Amino acid sequence: MNIKMVIFSGIMTALIGAMLGLAVNHISQRTARRPVSVIGGAVLGFVIGSAYQAIQQNKPEGEEEIKE
């Protein structure tokens, strides 16, 4: 498993999650919750992106073993 690829994917989706958190905060018009929404979106994005990339990297190995 390429750990650099997993971390990079996690960081990119964390940035997207942070932007989504800012958008939700802007829609709700509550400035007091801005740090919570940005940090929550970033953490959730990092976890989802890293997990997805790890699954994608392990998926071909399992398919090759099944064919044999």
Coordinates of C-alpha atoms in Angstrom, one line a residue:
M1 CA 0.0 0.0 0.0
N2 CA 1.3 3.4 -1.0
I3 CA 1.0 5.5 2.2
K4 CA 1.9 8.7 0.4
M5 CA -1.1 8.3 -1.9
V6 CA -3.4 7.6 1.1
I7 CA -2.2 10.7 2.9
F8 CA -2.5 12.9 -0.2
S9 CA -6.0 11.6 -0.9
G10 CA -6.9 12.3 2.7
I11 CA -5.6 15.9 2.6
M12 CA -7.4 16.7 -0.7
T13 CA -10.7 15.4 0.6
A14 CA -10.1 17.3 3.9
L15 CA -9.8 20.5 1.9
I16 CA -13.1 19.7 0.2
G17 CA -14.7 18.9 3.6
A18 CA -13.5 22.2 5.0
M19 CA -15.0 24.1 2.1
L20 CA -18.3 22.2 2.6
G21 CA -18.2 23.2 6.3
L22 CA -17.7 26.8 5.3
A23 CA -20.6 26.6 2.9
V24 CA -22.9 25.1 5.5
N25 CA -21.8 27.7 8.0
H26 CA -22.6 30.5 5.5
I27 CA -26.0 29.1 4.8
S28 CA -26.9 28.7 8.5
Q29 CA -25.5 32.3 9.2
R30 CA -24.1 31.3 12.5
T31 CA -20.5 32.7 12.8
A32 CA -20.0 31.3 16.3
R33 CA -19.9 27.7 14.9
R34 CA -17.4 28.4 12.1
P35 CA -14.4 26.7 13.7
V36 CA -16.5 23.6 14.6
S37 CA -17.9 23.2 11.1
V38 CA -14.6 23.8 9.3
I39 CA -12.6 21.4 11.6
G40 CA -15.4 18.8 11.6
G41 CA -15.6 18.9 7.8
A42 CA -11.9 18.6 7.4
V43 CA -11.5 15.7 9.8
L44 CA -14.5 13.9 8.2
G45 CA -13.1 14.5 4.8
F46 CA -9.6 13.2 5.8
V47 CA -11.0 10.0 7.3
I48 CA -13.3 9.3 4.3
G49 CA -10.6 10.1 1.7
S50 CA -7.9 8.0 3.4
A51 CA -10.3 5.1 3.9
Y52 CA -11.5 5.2 0.3
Q53 CA -7.9 5.3 -1.1
A54 CA -6.8 2.4 1.2
I55 CA -9.7 0.3 0.0
Q56 CA -9.0 1.2 -3.6
Q57 CA -5.4 0.1 -3.2
N58 CA -6.2 -3.2 -1.6
K59 CA -9.0 -4.1 -4.0
P60 CA -6.9 -5.2 -7.0
E61 CA -4.8 -7.5 -4.8
G62 CA -7.9 -9.4 -3.7
E63 CA -9.3 -9.7 -7.3
E64 CA -6.0 -11.3 -8.5
E65 CA -6.0 -13.8 -5.7
I66 CA -9.6 -14.8 -6.5
K67 CA -8.8 -15.4 -10.2
E68 CA -5.9 -17.8 -9.3

